[in-house]
Short mmCIF file of C-alpha atoms and ligand atoms in Angstrom, two decimals:
data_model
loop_
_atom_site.label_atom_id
_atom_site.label_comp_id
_atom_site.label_asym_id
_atom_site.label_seq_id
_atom_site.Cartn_x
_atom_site.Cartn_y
_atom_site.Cartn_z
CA UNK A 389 14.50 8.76 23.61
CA UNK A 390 16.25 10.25 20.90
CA UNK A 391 15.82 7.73 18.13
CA UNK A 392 15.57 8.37 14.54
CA UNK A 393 14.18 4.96 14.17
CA UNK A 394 12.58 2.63 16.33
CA UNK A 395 10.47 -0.29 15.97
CA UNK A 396 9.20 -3.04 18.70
CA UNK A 397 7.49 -6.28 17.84
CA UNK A 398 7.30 -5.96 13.87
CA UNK A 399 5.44 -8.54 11.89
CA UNK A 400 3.97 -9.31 8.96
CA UNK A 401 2.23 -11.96 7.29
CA UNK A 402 1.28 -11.92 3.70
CA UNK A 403 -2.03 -13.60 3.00
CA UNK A 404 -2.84 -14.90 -0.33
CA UNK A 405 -5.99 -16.95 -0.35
CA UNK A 406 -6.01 -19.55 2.13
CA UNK A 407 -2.11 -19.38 2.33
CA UNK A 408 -0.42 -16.95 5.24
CA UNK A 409 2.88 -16.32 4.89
CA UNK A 410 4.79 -14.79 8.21
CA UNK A 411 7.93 -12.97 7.44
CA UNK A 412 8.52 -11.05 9.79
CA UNK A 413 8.24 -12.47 13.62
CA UNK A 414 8.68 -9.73 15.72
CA UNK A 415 11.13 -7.48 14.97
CA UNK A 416 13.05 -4.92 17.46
CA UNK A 417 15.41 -2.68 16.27
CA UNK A 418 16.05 0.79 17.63
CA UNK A 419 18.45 3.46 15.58
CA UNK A 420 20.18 6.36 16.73
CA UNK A 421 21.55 9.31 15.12
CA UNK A 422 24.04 8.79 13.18
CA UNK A 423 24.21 5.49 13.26
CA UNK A 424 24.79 3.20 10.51
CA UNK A 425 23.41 -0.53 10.29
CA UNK A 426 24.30 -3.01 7.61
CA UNK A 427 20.88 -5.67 6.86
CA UNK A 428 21.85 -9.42 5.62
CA UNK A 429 20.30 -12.24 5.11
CA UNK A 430 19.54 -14.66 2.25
CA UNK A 431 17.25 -14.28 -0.23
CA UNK A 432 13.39 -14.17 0.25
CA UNK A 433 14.41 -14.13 4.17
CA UNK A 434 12.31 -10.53 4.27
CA UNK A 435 14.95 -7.87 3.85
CA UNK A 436 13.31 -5.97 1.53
CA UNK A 437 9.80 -6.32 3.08
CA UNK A 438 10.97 -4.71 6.71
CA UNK A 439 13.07 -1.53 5.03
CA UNK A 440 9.69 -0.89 3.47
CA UNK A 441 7.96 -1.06 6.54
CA UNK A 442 10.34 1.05 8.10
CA UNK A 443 10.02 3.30 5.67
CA UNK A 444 6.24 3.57 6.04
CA UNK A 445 6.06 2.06 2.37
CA UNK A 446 3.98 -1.03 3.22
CA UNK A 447 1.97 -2.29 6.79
CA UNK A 448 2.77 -4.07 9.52
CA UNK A 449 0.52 -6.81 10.93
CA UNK A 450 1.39 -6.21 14.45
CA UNK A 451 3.72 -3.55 16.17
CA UNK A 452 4.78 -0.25 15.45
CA UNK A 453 7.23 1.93 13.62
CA UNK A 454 8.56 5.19 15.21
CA UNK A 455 10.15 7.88 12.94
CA UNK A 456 11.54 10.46 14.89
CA UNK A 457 9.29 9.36 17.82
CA UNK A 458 5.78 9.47 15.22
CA UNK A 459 4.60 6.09 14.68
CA UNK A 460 4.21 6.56 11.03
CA UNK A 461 1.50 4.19 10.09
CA UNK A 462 -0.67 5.98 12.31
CA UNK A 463 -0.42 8.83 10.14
CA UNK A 464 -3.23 9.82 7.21
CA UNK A 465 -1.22 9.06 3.71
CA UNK A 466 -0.62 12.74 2.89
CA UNK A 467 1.35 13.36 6.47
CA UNK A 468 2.77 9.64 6.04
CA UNK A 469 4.55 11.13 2.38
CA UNK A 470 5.23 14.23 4.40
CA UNK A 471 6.93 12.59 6.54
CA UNK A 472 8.84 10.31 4.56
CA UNK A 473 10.29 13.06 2.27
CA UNK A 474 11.31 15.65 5.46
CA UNK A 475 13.07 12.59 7.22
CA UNK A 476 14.09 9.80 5.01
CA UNK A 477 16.07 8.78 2.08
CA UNK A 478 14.94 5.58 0.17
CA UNK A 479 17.27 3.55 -2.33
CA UNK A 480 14.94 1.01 -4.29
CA UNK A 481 16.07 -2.06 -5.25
CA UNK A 482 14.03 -1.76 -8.36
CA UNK A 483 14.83 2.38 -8.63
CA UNK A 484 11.28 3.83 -8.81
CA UNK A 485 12.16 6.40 -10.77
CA UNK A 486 10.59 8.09 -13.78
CA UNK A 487 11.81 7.39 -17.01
CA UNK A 488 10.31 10.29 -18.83
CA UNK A 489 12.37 12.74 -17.10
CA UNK A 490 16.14 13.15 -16.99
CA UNK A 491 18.70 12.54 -14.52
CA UNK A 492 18.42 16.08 -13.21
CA UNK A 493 14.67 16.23 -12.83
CA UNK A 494 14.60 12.61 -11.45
CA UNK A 495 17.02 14.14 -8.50
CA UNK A 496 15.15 17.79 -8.24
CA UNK A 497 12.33 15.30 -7.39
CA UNK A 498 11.86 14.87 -3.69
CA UNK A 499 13.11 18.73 -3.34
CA UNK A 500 10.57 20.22 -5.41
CA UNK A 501 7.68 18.81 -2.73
CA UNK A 502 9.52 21.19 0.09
CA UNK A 503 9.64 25.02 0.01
CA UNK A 504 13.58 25.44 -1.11
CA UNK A 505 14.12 28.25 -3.75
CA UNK A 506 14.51 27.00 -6.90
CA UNK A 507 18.00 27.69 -7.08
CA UNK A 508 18.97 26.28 -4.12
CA UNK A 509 17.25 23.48 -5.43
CA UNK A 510 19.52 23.05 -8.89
CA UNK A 511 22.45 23.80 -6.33
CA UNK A 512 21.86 20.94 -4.60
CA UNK A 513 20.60 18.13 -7.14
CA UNK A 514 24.14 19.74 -9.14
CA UNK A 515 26.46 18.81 -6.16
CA UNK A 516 25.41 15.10 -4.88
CA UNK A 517 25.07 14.40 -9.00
CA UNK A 518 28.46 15.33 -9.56
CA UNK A 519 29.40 13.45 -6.02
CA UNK A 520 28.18 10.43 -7.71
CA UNK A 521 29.69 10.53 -10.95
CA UNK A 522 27.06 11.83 -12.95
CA UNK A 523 27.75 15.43 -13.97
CA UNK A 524 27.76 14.66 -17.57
CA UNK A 525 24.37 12.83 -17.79
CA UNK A 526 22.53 15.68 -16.04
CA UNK A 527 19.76 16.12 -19.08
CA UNK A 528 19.47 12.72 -20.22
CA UNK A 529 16.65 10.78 -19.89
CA UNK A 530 16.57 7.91 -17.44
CA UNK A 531 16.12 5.25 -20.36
CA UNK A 532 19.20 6.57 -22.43
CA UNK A 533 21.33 5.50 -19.24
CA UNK A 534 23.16 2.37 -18.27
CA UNK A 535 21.83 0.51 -15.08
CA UNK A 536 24.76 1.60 -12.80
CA UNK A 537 23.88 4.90 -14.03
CA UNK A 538 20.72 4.75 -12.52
CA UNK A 539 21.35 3.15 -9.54
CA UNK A 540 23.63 6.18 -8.61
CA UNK A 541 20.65 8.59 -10.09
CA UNK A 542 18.66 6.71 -7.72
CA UNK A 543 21.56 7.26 -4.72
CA UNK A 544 21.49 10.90 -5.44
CA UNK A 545 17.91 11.26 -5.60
CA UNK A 546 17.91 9.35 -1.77
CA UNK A 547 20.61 12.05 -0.70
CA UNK A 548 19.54 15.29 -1.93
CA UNK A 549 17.04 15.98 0.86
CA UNK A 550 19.85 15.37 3.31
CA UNK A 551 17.33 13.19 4.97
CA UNK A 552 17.89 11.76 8.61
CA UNK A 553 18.20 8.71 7.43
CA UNK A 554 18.80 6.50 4.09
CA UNK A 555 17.04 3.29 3.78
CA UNK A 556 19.04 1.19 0.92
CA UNK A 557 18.03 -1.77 -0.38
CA UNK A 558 21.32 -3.22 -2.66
CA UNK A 559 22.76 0.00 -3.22
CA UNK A 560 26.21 -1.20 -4.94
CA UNK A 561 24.35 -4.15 -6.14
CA UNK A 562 24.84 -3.33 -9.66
CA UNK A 563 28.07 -1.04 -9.39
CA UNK A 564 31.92 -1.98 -10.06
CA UNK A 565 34.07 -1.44 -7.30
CA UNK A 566 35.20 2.30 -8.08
CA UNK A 567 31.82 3.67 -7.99
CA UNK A 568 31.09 1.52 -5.28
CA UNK A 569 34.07 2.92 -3.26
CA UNK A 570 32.31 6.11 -4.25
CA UNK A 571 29.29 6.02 -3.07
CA UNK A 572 30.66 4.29 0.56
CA UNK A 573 32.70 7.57 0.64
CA UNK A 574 29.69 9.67 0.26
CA UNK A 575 27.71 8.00 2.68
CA UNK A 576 30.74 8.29 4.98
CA UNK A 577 31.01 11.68 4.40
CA UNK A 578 27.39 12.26 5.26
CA UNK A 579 27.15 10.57 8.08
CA UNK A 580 30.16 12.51 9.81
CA UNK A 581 29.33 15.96 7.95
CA UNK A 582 25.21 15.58 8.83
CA UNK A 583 25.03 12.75 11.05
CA UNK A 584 22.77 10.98 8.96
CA UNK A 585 21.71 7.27 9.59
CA UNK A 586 22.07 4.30 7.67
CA UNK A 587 20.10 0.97 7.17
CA UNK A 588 21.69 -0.57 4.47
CA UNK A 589 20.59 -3.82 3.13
CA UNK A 590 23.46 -5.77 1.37
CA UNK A 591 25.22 -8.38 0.05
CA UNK A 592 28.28 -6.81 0.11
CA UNK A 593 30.05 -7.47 2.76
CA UNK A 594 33.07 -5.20 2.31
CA UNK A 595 30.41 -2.67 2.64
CA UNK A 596 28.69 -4.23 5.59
CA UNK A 597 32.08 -4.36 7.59
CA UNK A 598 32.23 -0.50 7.37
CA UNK A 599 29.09 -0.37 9.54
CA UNK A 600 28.91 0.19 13.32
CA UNK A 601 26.69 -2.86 13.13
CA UNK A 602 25.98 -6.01 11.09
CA UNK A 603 22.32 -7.58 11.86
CA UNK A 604 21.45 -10.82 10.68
CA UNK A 605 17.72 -11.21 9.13
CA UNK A 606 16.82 -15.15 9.55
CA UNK A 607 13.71 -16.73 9.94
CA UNK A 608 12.01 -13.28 10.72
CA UNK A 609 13.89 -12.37 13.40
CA UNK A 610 16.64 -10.06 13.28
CA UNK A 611 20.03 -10.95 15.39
CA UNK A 612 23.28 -9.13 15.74
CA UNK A 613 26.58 -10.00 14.10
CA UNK A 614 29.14 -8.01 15.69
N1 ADP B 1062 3.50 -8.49 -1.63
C1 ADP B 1062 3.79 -9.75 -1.26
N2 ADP B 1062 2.83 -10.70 -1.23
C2 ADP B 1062 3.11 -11.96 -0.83
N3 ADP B 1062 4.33 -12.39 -0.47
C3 ADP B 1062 5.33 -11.50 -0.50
C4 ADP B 1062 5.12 -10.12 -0.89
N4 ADP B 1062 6.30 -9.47 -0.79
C5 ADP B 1062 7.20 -10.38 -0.38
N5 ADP B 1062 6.63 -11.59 -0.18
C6 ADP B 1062 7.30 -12.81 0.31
O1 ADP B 1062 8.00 -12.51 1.49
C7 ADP B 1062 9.24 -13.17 1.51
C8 ADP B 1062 10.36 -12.15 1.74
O2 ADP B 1062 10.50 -11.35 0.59
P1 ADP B 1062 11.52 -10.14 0.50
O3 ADP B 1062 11.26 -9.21 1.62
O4 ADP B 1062 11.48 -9.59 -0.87
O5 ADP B 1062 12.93 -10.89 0.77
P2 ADP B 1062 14.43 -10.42 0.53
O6 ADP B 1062 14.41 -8.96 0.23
O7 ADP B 1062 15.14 -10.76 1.80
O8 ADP B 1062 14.94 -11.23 -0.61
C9 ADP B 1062 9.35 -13.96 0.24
O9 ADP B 1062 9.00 -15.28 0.51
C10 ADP B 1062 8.35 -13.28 -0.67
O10 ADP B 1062 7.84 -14.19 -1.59
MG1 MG B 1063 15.08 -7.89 -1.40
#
């Protein structure tokens, strides 16, 4: 099995008090290199809540998730992160990123966890800036930018690892439709350059279309589109 993703069964149920919530109903969805998977589904139906299972962000209440064939909530937190960073690519809806630092730093992140030179490092977080639009914002801080501008901070910082897979939640949510087109054409270009995998949760359905496949999240169960 040569899955970069795989997961059989998912649920979850969110308990508050007496109340018990089930989002997620069993979920199966296997991904394979390279492949990319457009997410939709109305809002509150649980999109957001399964990418971050899949991305070993949050539990499961029953079934597992497979990254790269490790079931990653079976690992201790430290490997979990080690994981995460060596394999995946994560584009908050809410960005996650820290305002103190600048644009640069914010993208140096995830890099600076891994044994790269330091160089190599600048190298990179240089290119996939400029590859989103962002060359001239390198040193400022995350709060003297717009909101688009740090959605596509947030995009680069997902990229730079040139993980096996991106997990986007929104990712043109905020953007007008030139730096949208952008950032499809990035994630085009890494997908044939590297091969990397996409699950991208969006409204967007010119974006969606551009996907080998279009799954439908709806009353926790996930069903296919095209
Ligand atoms: N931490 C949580 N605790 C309780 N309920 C939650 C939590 N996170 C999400 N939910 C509920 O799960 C449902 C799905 O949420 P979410 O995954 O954010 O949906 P979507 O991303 O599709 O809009 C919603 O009803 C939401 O209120
Ligand atoms: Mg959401």
């Amino acid at each position: 099995m040569n899955d970069i993703l795989n997961c059989k069964q998912l649920e979850k149920v969110f308990n508050e008090g007496s109340i018990h919530t089930q989002v997620l109903k069993g979920i199966d969805l296997s991904v394979k290199k390279g492949e990319q998977i457009a997410i939709i589904g109305s809002s509150g139906s649980g999109k957001s809540t399964l990418l971050h299972i899949l991305g070993g962000l949050d539990k499961p209440s029953h079934g597992q998730v497979l990254v790269n064939n490790i079931d990653i909530h079976a690992l201790s937190e430290t490997k979990r992160c080690q994981l995460r960073n060596k394999t995946l690519g994560f584009v908050y809806q809410l960005h996650h990123l820290l305002p103190e630092f600048s644009v640069f730093e914010n993208v140096c992140m995830p890099l600076m966890l891994s044994k790269i030179p330091k160089t190599q490092v600048c190298e990179r977080a240089e290119k996939v800036l400029n590859r989103v639009g962002l060359s001239h914002r390198l040193d400022h801080k995350l709060s003297e930018i717009s909101g688009g501008e740090r959605q596509r901070t947030a995009i680069a910082r997902a990229l730079v690892t040139n993980p096996l897979c991106v997990l986007a939640d929104e990712p043109t949510g905020n953007l007008d439709n030139k730096t949208a087109e952008s950032v499809y054409e990035l994630m085009l270009e890494l997908n044939q350059v590297y091969q990397t995998s996409f699950i991208i949760v969006t409204h967007d359905m010119q974006l969606a279309k551009r996907m080998d496949r279009i799954l439908t999240l709806d009353n926790g169960l996930l069903s296919s589109e095209k």
